[in-house]
CSV table of C-alpha atoms in Angstrom, one decimal:
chain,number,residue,atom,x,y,z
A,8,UNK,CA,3.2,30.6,35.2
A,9,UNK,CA,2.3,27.0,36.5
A,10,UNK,CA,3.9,24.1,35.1
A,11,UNK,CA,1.7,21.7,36.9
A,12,UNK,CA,-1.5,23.3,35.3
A,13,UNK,CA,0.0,24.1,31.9
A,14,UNK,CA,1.0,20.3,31.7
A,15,UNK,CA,-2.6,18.9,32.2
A,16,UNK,CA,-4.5,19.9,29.1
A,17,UNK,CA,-1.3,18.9,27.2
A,18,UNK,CA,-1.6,15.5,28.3
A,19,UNK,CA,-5.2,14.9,28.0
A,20,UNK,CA,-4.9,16.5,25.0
A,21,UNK,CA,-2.7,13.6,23.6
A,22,UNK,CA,-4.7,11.0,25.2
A,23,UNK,CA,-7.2,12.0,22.7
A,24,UNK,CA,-5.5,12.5,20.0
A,25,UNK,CA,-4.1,8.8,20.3
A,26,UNK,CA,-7.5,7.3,20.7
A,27,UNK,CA,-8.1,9.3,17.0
A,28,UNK,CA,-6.0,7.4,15.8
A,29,UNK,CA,-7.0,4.9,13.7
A,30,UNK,CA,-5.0,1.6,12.9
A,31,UNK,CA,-5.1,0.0,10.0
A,32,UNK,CA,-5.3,-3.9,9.7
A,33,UNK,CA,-1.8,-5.4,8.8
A,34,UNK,CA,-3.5,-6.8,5.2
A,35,UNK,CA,-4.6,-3.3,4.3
A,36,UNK,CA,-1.1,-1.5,4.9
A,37,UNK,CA,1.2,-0.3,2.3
A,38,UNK,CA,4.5,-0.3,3.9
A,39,UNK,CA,7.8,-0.2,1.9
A,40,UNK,CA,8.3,-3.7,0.9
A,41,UNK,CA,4.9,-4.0,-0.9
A,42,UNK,CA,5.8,-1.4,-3.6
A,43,UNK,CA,7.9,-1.3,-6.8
A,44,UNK,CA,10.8,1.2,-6.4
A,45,UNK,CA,13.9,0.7,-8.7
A,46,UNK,CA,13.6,1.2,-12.1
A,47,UNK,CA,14.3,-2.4,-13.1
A,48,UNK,CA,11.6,-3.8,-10.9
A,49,UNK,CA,9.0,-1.5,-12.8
A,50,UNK,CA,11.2,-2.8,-16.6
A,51,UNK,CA,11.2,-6.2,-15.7
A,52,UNK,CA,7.2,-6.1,-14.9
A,53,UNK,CA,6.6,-3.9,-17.8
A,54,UNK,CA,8.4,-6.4,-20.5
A,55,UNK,CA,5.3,-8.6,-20.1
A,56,UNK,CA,2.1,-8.4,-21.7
A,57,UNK,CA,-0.2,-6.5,-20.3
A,58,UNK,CA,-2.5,-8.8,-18.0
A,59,UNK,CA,-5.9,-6.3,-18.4
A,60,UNK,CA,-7.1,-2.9,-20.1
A,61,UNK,CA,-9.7,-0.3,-19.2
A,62,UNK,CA,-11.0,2.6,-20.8
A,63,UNK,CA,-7.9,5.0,-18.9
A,64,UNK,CA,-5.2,1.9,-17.6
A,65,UNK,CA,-3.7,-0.9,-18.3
A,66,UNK,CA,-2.7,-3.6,-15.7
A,67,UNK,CA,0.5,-5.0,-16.2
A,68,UNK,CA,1.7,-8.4,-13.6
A,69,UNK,CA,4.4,-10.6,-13.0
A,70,UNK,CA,5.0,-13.7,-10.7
A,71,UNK,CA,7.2,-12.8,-7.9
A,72,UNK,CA,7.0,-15.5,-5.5
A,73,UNK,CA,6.9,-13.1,-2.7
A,74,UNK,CA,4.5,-10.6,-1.4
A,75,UNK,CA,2.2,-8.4,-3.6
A,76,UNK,CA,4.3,-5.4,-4.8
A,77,UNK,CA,2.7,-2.4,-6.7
A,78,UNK,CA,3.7,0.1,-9.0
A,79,UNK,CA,2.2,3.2,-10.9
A,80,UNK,CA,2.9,5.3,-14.2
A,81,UNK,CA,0.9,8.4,-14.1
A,82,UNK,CA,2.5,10.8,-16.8
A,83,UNK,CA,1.8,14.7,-16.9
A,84,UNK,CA,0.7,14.2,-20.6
A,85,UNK,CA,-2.2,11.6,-19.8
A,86,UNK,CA,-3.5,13.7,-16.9
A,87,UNK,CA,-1.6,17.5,-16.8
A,88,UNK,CA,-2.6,18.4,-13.3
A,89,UNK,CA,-0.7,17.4,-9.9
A,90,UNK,CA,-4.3,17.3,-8.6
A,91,UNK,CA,-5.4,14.7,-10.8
A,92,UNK,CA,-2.4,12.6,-10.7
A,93,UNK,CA,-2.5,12.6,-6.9
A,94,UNK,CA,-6.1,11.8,-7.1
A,95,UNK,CA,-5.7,8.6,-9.3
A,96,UNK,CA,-2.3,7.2,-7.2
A,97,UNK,CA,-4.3,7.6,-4.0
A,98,UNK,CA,-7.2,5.3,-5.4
A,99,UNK,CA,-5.1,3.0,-7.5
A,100,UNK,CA,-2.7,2.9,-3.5
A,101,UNK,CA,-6.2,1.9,-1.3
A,102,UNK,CA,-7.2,-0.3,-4.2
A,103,UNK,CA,-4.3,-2.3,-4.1
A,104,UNK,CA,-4.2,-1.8,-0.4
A,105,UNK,CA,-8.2,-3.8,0.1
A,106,UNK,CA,-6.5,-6.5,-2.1
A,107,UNK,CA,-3.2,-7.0,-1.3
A,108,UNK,CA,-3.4,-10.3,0.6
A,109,UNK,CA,-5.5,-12.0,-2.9
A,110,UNK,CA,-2.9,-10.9,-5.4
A,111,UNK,CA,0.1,-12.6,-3.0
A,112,UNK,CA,3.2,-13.5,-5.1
A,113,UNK,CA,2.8,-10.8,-7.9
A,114,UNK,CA,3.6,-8.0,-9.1
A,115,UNK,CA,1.6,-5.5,-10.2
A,116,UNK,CA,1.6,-2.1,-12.1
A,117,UNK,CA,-1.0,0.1,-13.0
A,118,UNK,CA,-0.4,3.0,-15.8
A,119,UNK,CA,-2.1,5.1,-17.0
A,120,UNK,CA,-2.6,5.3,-20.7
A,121,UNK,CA,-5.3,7.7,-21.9
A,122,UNK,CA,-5.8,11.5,-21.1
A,123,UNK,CA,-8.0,12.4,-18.9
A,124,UNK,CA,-10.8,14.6,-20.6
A,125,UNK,CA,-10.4,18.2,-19.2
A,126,UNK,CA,-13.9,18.7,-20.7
A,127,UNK,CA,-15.6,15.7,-19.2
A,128,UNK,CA,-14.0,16.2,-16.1
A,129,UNK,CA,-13.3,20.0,-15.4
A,130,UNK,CA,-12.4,19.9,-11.9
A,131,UNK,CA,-9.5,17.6,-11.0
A,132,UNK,CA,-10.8,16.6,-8.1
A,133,UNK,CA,-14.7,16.3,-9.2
A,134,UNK,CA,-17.1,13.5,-7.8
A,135,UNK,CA,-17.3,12.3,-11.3
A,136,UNK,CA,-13.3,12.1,-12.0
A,137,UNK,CA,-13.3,10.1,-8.5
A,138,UNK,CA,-16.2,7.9,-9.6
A,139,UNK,CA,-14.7,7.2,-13.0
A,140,UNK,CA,-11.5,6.4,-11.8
A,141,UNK,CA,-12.9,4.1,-8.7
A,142,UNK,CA,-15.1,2.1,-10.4
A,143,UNK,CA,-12.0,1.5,-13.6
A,144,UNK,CA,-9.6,0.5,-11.0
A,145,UNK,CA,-11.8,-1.7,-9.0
A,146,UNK,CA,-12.9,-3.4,-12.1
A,147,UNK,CA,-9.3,-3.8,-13.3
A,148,UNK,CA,-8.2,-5.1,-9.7
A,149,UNK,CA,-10.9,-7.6,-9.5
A,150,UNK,CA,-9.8,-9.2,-12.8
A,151,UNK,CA,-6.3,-9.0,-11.7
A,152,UNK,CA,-7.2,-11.1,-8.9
A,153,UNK,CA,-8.9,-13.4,-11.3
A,154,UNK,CA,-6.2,-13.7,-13.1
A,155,UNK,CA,-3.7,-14.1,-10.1
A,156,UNK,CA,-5.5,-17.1,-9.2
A,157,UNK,CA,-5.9,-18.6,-12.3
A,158,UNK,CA,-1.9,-18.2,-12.7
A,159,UNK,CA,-1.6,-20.0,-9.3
A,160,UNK,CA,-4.0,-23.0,-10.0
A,161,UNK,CA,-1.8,-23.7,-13.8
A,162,UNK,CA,1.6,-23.7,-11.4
A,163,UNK,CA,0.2,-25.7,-8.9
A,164,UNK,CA,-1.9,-28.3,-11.5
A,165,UNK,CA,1.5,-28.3,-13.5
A,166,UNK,CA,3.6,-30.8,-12.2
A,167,UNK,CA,7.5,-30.0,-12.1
A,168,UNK,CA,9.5,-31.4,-15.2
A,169,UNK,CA,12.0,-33.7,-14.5
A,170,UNK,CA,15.4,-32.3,-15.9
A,171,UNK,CA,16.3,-33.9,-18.9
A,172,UNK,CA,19.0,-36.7,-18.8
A,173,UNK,CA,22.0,-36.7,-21.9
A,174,UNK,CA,22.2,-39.9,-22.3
A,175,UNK,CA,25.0,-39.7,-24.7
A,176,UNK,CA,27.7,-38.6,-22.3
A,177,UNK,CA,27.7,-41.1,-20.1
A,178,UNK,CA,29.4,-44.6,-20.2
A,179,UNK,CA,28.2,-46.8,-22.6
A,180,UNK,CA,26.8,-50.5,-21.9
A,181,UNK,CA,28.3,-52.3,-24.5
């Protein structure tokens, strides 16, 4: 056996493999530091109000002052398949993902709150399911980003209060 020939396909083989490859833009990533993981970061988001509702979710936020984080609730009793529940994180993730970079110095949370009809939607991973899902969480993210800037223009238009002097425990003047 030839090393010399065995070795050619292998590399031309990864030379197209790595031109498959396709990068995303650094705005459309989901690395580490843009989600929720402790249990506290998801309590501290979910003491709030929730921001927005749909028909399935509710949208829960928070100022954070850093870069747009995101978290996700998707209980077995709302939606009883793995198929399903892997279906709605993966288009609530790319959701998020598209508009990261708008909802800057949040946090946000998505959870699911109503079951998923089994009779409506009898395949878990059915066109319709996908296409009811999509079009609730784009809605919900576009009024989160709403929202988000709304929030920013009151902090910003607010000016800062001046701490409050005590006026009593100082010397007096007379």
């Amino acid at each position: 056996m030839d090393l010399a020939l065995d070795s050619e396909p292998l590399t031309r083989r990864t030379e197209v493999l790595k031109q498959d490859i396709v990068q995303l833009p650094a705005q459309a990533a989901f690395p580490k530091a843009a989600r929720l993981l402790k249990t506290d970061e998801f309590s501290s988001v979910f003491r709030l109000r929730p921001w927005r509702r749909s028909p399935h979710f509710v949208l829960y936020g928070k100022p954070s002052g850093t870069q747009a984080r995101f978290g996700l609730v998707i209980g077995k009793k709302q939606a009883p398949r793995a198929v399903t529940r892997n279906l709605i994180k993966r288009l609530a993730r790319d959701t998020f993902r598209l508009r990261r970079a708008q909802l800057n110095g949040f946090d946000i949370l998505v959870r699911l709150h109503a079951k998923i009809d089994r009779k409506a939607m009898p395949s878990a991973s059915s066109p319709p399911l996908r296409a009811l899902v999509g079009s609730e969480l784009e809605a919900l993210f576009d009024r989160a980003v709403r929202e988000a800037a709304r929030r920013r223009a009151e902090t910003v238009a607010a000016p800062p209060e001046a701490p409050a002097v005590d006026e009593s425990s100082g010397p007096s003047g007379s």
